[in-house]
Amino acid sequence: MESEIKCFTSDHVSPEELSIFDKPQGDIKSNLDMSLSQAESHKLPIDKTLVSEFKQMKLEKEAQKNWDLFYKRNTTNFFKDRHWTTREFEELKSCREFESQRLVLLEAGCGVGNCIFPLLEEDRNIFIYACDFSPRAVDFVKQHPLYCPERCKAFWCDLTQDDLRGEVPPASVDVVTLIFVLSAIHPDKMVRSLENIYRVLKPGGCVLFRDYGLNDHAMQRFKAANKLGQNFYVRQDGTRSFFFSKELLAELFEGRGFRSVANDYVFRETVNKKEGLCVPRVFLQSKFTKTHVTETFPEETNPTQGLCFSP
């Protein structure tokens, strides 16, 4: 990840951090901008050869280890605190039924706490469940001076396998934040993660989503040798990234019982003033709500099934 990002950002800041609060591209663009020009399309890898089956199985088996090594190398210094979340997601302030209601939030894929600690500082009437795939990241959260068990519970979890209800009461969460997390999960397992989240979300509760969009600059920079499947790539450090279209994302959520409230592309520019670089970024920002209570789901229809090798 480090090699993928630092070439066009500075100060160890990820592109998603800079791009959100630095320089909007005219703030709103037409969805027609998602279509690459013919010249741009020729720049994308055309080699249909994928990473070998053996390596793909190895990457899936070592996914946790690779994220743990990422946090070992970067500790808490890679991402800046996400003070932009309440501005980008007004639901974090407006979703209370009454002013004194204590908001219960689940940060799925909390990393080292760059989202949760600004929220805990800003909102004194919030309780946050925070989970991550990396045990090292969870340890960093618990070591943070603002971590307080009375206001936050951090725990390790594999969203694709471990039942969240072992740590979070069912149908108890008002808001789930899923920010640059789903893209790191193997496409075949995304559905399971959404089912897991659905079970702990209250009826009427919402998922606030932000992640990499189709044809983002980072996607165009990947070499053919990094391709795992359709819109799915591996970085040099072994971590992986999927790039979403809004149609596919809606199909994923709606197929698991969520209702789409907002789902659109966000266009930004990442600026490296030192290097004089300015690159376009494409993110997908969405909101989905839980429509009703259910313990069962319809027969699985997985829109991401078959996009890449199934481990």
Short mmCIF file of N, CA and C in Angstrom, two decimals, residues 103-203:
data_model
loop_
_atom_site.label_atom_id
_atom_site.label_comp_id
_atom_site.label_asym_id
_atom_site.label_seq_id
_atom_site.Cartn_x
_atom_site.Cartn_y
_atom_site.Cartn_z
N LEU A 103 -26.46 7.82 20.63
CA LEU A 103 -26.27 7.17 19.34
C LEU A 103 -25.33 5.98 19.49
N VAL A 104 -25.72 4.86 18.92
CA VAL A 104 -24.87 3.66 18.92
C VAL A 104 -24.36 3.43 17.51
N LEU A 105 -23.05 3.38 17.37
CA LEU A 105 -22.42 3.29 16.06
C LEU A 105 -21.49 2.08 16.00
N LEU A 106 -21.43 1.43 14.87
CA LEU A 106 -20.45 0.38 14.61
C LEU A 106 -19.53 0.85 13.49
N GLU A 107 -18.25 0.93 13.80
CA GLU A 107 -17.25 1.22 12.78
C GLU A 107 -16.67 -0.11 12.33
N ALA A 108 -17.12 -0.60 11.18
CA ALA A 108 -16.66 -1.88 10.65
C ALA A 108 -15.39 -1.65 9.85
N GLY A 109 -14.28 -2.19 10.36
CA GLY A 109 -12.99 -1.91 9.76
C GLY A 109 -12.44 -0.60 10.28
N CYS A 110 -12.18 -0.56 11.58
CA CYS A 110 -11.84 0.71 12.25
C CYS A 110 -10.39 1.12 12.08
N GLY A 111 -9.53 0.21 11.59
CA GLY A 111 -8.11 0.56 11.52
C GLY A 111 -7.58 0.92 12.88
N VAL A 112 -6.83 2.02 12.96
CA VAL A 112 -6.26 2.45 14.24
C VAL A 112 -7.11 3.53 14.91
N GLY A 113 -8.33 3.75 14.41
CA GLY A 113 -9.25 4.66 15.09
C GLY A 113 -9.31 6.06 14.52
N ASN A 114 -8.89 6.24 13.27
CA ASN A 114 -8.88 7.58 12.70
C ASN A 114 -10.26 8.18 12.51
N CYS A 115 -11.28 7.34 12.48
CA CYS A 115 -12.65 7.83 12.38
C CYS A 115 -13.30 7.95 13.75
N ILE A 116 -13.10 6.94 14.59
CA ILE A 116 -13.87 6.89 15.84
C ILE A 116 -13.44 7.94 16.86
N PHE A 117 -12.15 8.24 16.94
CA PHE A 117 -11.72 9.18 17.98
C PHE A 117 -12.15 10.63 17.71
N PRO A 118 -12.12 11.12 16.46
CA PRO A 118 -12.73 12.43 16.21
C PRO A 118 -14.21 12.46 16.56
N LEU A 119 -14.93 11.36 16.31
CA LEU A 119 -16.35 11.31 16.65
C LEU A 119 -16.56 11.32 18.17
N LEU A 120 -15.74 10.58 18.89
CA LEU A 120 -15.86 10.56 20.35
C LEU A 120 -15.56 11.93 20.95
N GLU A 121 -14.63 12.66 20.34
CA GLU A 121 -14.32 14.02 20.82
C GLU A 121 -15.46 14.99 20.53
N GLU A 122 -16.06 14.85 19.36
CA GLU A 122 -17.07 15.81 18.92
C GLU A 122 -18.44 15.55 19.55
N ASP A 123 -18.77 14.28 19.76
CA ASP A 123 -20.10 13.90 20.25
C ASP A 123 -19.97 13.17 21.57
N ARG A 124 -20.39 13.81 22.64
CA ARG A 124 -20.25 13.22 23.97
C ARG A 124 -21.35 12.20 24.26
N ASN A 125 -22.34 12.12 23.39
CA ASN A 125 -23.47 11.22 23.63
C ASN A 125 -23.52 10.13 22.55
N ILE A 126 -22.38 9.45 22.40
CA ILE A 126 -22.26 8.40 21.40
C ILE A 126 -21.50 7.22 22.00
N PHE A 127 -21.91 6.01 21.62
CA PHE A 127 -21.16 4.82 21.98
C PHE A 127 -20.77 4.12 20.68
N ILE A 128 -19.50 3.70 20.60
CA ILE A 128 -18.99 3.14 19.35
C ILE A 128 -18.44 1.73 19.56
N TYR A 129 -18.97 0.80 18.77
CA TYR A 129 -18.34 -0.51 18.61
C TYR A 129 -17.37 -0.38 17.45
N ALA A 130 -16.15 -0.87 17.63
CA ALA A 130 -15.13 -0.74 16.59
C ALA A 130 -14.43 -2.08 16.40
N CYS A 131 -14.47 -2.59 15.18
CA CYS A 131 -13.82 -3.88 14.92
C CYS A 131 -12.89 -3.77 13.73
N ASP A 132 -11.89 -4.64 13.71
CA ASP A 132 -10.98 -4.68 12.58
C ASP A 132 -10.43 -6.08 12.39
N PHE A 133 -9.98 -6.35 11.17
CA PHE A 133 -9.42 -7.64 10.77
C PHE A 133 -8.01 -7.83 11.32
N SER A 134 -7.35 -6.71 11.63
CA SER A 134 -5.96 -6.75 12.10
C SER A 134 -5.90 -6.65 13.62
N PRO A 135 -5.41 -7.68 14.31
CA PRO A 135 -5.26 -7.59 15.77
C PRO A 135 -4.36 -6.43 16.19
N ARG A 136 -3.34 -6.14 15.38
CA ARG A 136 -2.43 -5.05 15.72
C ARG A 136 -3.16 -3.70 15.68
N ALA A 137 -4.03 -3.53 14.70
CA ALA A 137 -4.80 -2.28 14.62
C ALA A 137 -5.70 -2.12 15.83
N VAL A 138 -6.35 -3.20 16.24
CA VAL A 138 -7.23 -3.15 17.41
C VAL A 138 -6.42 -2.79 18.66
N ASP A 139 -5.22 -3.32 18.79
CA ASP A 139 -4.36 -2.98 19.92
C ASP A 139 -4.03 -1.49 19.93
N PHE A 140 -3.77 -0.91 18.75
CA PHE A 140 -3.49 0.52 18.67
C PHE A 140 -4.71 1.33 19.14
N VAL A 141 -5.90 0.88 18.78
CA VAL A 141 -7.11 1.58 19.22
C VAL A 141 -7.20 1.57 20.74
N LYS A 142 -6.97 0.42 21.34
CA LYS A 142 -7.09 0.28 22.79
C LYS A 142 -6.01 1.06 23.54
N GLN A 143 -4.89 1.34 22.87
CA GLN A 143 -3.81 2.09 23.51
C GLN A 143 -3.98 3.60 23.37
N HIS A 144 -4.95 4.02 22.59
CA HIS A 144 -5.17 5.46 22.36
C HIS A 144 -5.62 6.13 23.65
N PRO A 145 -5.10 7.32 23.95
CA PRO A 145 -5.48 8.00 25.21
C PRO A 145 -6.97 8.30 25.34
N LEU A 146 -7.69 8.40 24.22
CA LEU A 146 -9.12 8.68 24.28
C LEU A 146 -9.97 7.42 24.40
N TYR A 147 -9.33 6.25 24.32
CA TYR A 147 -10.11 5.01 24.41
C TYR A 147 -10.64 4.83 25.82
N CYS A 148 -11.95 4.64 25.92
CA CYS A 148 -12.62 4.47 27.21
C CYS A 148 -13.69 3.41 27.05
N PRO A 149 -13.58 2.29 27.78
CA PRO A 149 -14.55 1.20 27.63
C PRO A 149 -16.00 1.61 27.88
N GLU A 150 -16.20 2.72 28.58
CA GLU A 150 -17.56 3.19 28.82
C GLU A 150 -18.17 3.85 27.59
N ARG A 151 -17.32 4.22 26.63
CA ARG A 151 -17.80 4.90 25.43
C ARG A 151 -17.44 4.18 24.14
N CYS A 152 -16.60 3.15 24.24
CA CYS A 152 -16.13 2.48 23.04
C CYS A 152 -15.73 1.05 23.36
N LYS A 153 -16.05 0.14 22.46
CA LYS A 153 -15.63 -1.25 22.60
C LYS A 153 -14.96 -1.69 21.31
N ALA A 154 -13.65 -1.95 21.38
CA ALA A 154 -12.89 -2.37 20.21
C ALA A 154 -12.64 -3.87 20.30
N PHE A 155 -12.77 -4.55 19.17
CA PHE A 155 -12.56 -5.99 19.17
C PHE A 155 -12.12 -6.46 17.78
N TRP A 156 -11.42 -7.60 17.76
CA TRP A 156 -11.00 -8.19 16.50
C TRP A 156 -12.16 -8.95 15.88
N CYS A 157 -12.27 -8.89 14.56
CA CYS A 157 -13.36 -9.60 13.88
C CYS A 157 -13.05 -9.77 12.41
N ASP A 158 -13.34 -10.96 11.90
CA ASP A 158 -13.35 -11.20 10.46
C ASP A 158 -14.81 -11.10 10.04
N LEU A 159 -15.15 -10.01 9.38
CA LEU A 159 -16.55 -9.76 9.00
C LEU A 159 -17.12 -10.85 8.12
N THR A 160 -16.27 -11.57 7.41
CA THR A 160 -16.75 -12.59 6.48
C THR A 160 -17.03 -13.93 7.17
N GLN A 161 -16.59 -14.08 8.44
CA GLN A 161 -16.76 -15.36 9.11
C GLN A 161 -17.35 -15.25 10.51
N ASP A 162 -16.90 -14.28 11.30
CA ASP A 162 -17.28 -14.19 12.70
C ASP A 162 -18.61 -13.45 12.86
N ASP A 163 -19.50 -14.02 13.64
CA ASP A 163 -20.81 -13.41 13.88
C ASP A 163 -20.64 -12.19 14.79
N LEU A 164 -20.98 -11.02 14.28
CA LEU A 164 -20.85 -9.79 15.07
C LEU A 164 -21.67 -9.84 16.36
N ARG A 165 -22.72 -10.66 16.36
CA ARG A 165 -23.60 -10.72 17.54
C ARG A 165 -22.90 -11.31 18.75
N GLY A 166 -21.70 -11.86 18.55
CA GLY A 166 -20.92 -12.29 19.70
C GLY A 166 -20.36 -11.12 20.49
N GLU A 167 -20.30 -9.94 19.87
CA GLU A 167 -19.78 -8.73 20.54
C GLU A 167 -20.80 -7.60 20.59
N VAL A 168 -21.73 -7.60 19.65
CA VAL A 168 -22.70 -6.51 19.52
C VAL A 168 -24.11 -7.11 19.60
N PRO A 169 -24.97 -6.60 20.49
CA PRO A 169 -26.33 -7.14 20.58
C PRO A 169 -27.05 -7.01 19.24
N PRO A 170 -27.88 -7.99 18.89
CA PRO A 170 -28.60 -7.92 17.61
C PRO A 170 -29.55 -6.73 17.57
N ALA A 171 -29.69 -6.14 16.40
CA ALA A 171 -30.61 -5.01 16.15
C ALA A 171 -30.44 -3.90 17.18
N SER A 172 -29.19 -3.55 17.48
CA SER A 172 -28.92 -2.53 18.51
C SER A 172 -28.20 -1.30 17.99
N VAL A 173 -27.73 -1.33 16.75
CA VAL A 173 -26.87 -0.28 16.22
C VAL A 173 -27.69 0.70 15.36
N ASP A 174 -27.49 1.99 15.60
CA ASP A 174 -28.18 3.03 14.82
C ASP A 174 -27.52 3.27 13.47
N VAL A 175 -26.18 3.30 13.48
CA VAL A 175 -25.43 3.65 12.27
C VAL A 175 -24.20 2.73 12.16
N VAL A 176 -23.96 2.22 10.96
CA VAL A 176 -22.73 1.50 10.66
C VAL A 176 -21.93 2.31 9.65
N THR A 177 -20.66 2.53 9.92
CA THR A 177 -19.80 3.17 8.94
C THR A 177 -18.92 2.10 8.29
N LEU A 178 -18.89 2.12 6.98
CA LEU A 178 -18.14 1.16 6.18
C LEU A 178 -17.31 1.98 5.19
N ILE A 179 -16.15 2.44 5.66
CA ILE A 179 -15.37 3.42 4.92
C ILE A 179 -14.04 2.81 4.47
N PHE A 180 -13.89 2.63 3.17
CA PHE A 180 -12.70 2.02 2.58
C PHE A 180 -12.39 0.68 3.23
N VAL A 181 -13.44 -0.16 3.34
CA VAL A 181 -13.31 -1.47 3.98
C VAL A 181 -13.76 -2.59 3.03
N LEU A 182 -14.94 -2.45 2.46
CA LEU A 182 -15.49 -3.52 1.63
C LEU A 182 -14.58 -3.83 0.44
N SER A 183 -13.86 -2.82 -0.05
CA SER A 183 -12.98 -3.01 -1.19
C SER A 183 -11.81 -3.94 -0.87
N ALA A 184 -11.48 -4.09 0.41
CA ALA A 184 -10.36 -4.94 0.80
C ALA A 184 -10.76 -6.40 0.98
N ILE A 185 -12.06 -6.69 0.87
CA ILE A 185 -12.58 -8.04 1.07
C ILE A 185 -12.73 -8.75 -0.27
N HIS A 186 -12.44 -10.04 -0.29
CA HIS A 186 -12.61 -10.81 -1.52
C HIS A 186 -14.05 -10.68 -2.00
N PRO A 187 -14.27 -10.42 -3.30
CA PRO A 187 -15.63 -10.22 -3.81
C PRO A 187 -16.61 -11.32 -3.45
N ASP A 188 -16.15 -12.57 -3.43
CA ASP A 188 -17.05 -13.68 -3.11
C ASP A 188 -17.57 -13.62 -1.68
N LYS A 189 -16.88 -12.85 -0.81
CA LYS A 189 -17.23 -12.82 0.62
C LYS A 189 -17.91 -11.52 1.04
N MET A 190 -18.11 -10.60 0.10
CA MET A 190 -18.72 -9.32 0.45
C MET A 190 -20.14 -9.50 0.97
N VAL A 191 -20.91 -10.40 0.34
CA VAL A 191 -22.29 -10.64 0.74
C VAL A 191 -22.37 -11.07 2.20
N ARG A 192 -21.48 -11.95 2.62
CA ARG A 192 -21.49 -12.42 4.01
C ARG A 192 -21.24 -11.27 4.98
N SER A 193 -20.34 -10.37 4.60
CA SER A 193 -20.07 -9.21 5.46
C SER A 193 -21.31 -8.34 5.63
N LEU A 194 -22.06 -8.13 4.56
CA LEU A 194 -23.26 -7.31 4.63
C LEU A 194 -24.35 -7.98 5.45
N GLU A 195 -24.48 -9.29 5.34
CA GLU A 195 -25.44 -10.02 6.17
C GLU A 195 -25.09 -9.89 7.64
N ASN A 196 -23.81 -9.95 7.93
CA ASN A 196 -23.32 -9.82 9.31
C ASN A 196 -23.70 -8.46 9.89
N ILE A 197 -23.48 -7.42 9.10
CA ILE A 197 -23.82 -6.06 9.53
C ILE A 197 -25.32 -5.89 9.69
N TYR A 198 -26.07 -6.46 8.77
CA TYR A 198 -27.54 -6.33 8.79
C TYR A 198 -28.12 -6.82 10.12
N ARG A 199 -27.57 -7.90 10.66
CA ARG A 199 -28.13 -8.52 11.87
C ARG A 199 -27.98 -7.66 13.12
N VAL A 200 -26.97 -6.79 13.17
CA VAL A 200 -26.79 -5.96 14.37
C VAL A 200 -27.37 -4.56 14.20
N LEU A 201 -27.83 -4.23 12.99
CA LEU A 201 -28.40 -2.91 12.72
C LEU A 201 -29.88 -2.88 13.09
N LYS A 202 -30.30 -1.78 13.71
CA LYS A 202 -31.71 -1.62 14.05
C LYS A 202 -32.56 -1.48 12.77
N PRO A 203 -33.82 -1.88 12.80
CA PRO A 203 -34.71 -1.54 11.69
C PRO A 203 -34.76 -0.02 11.52
#
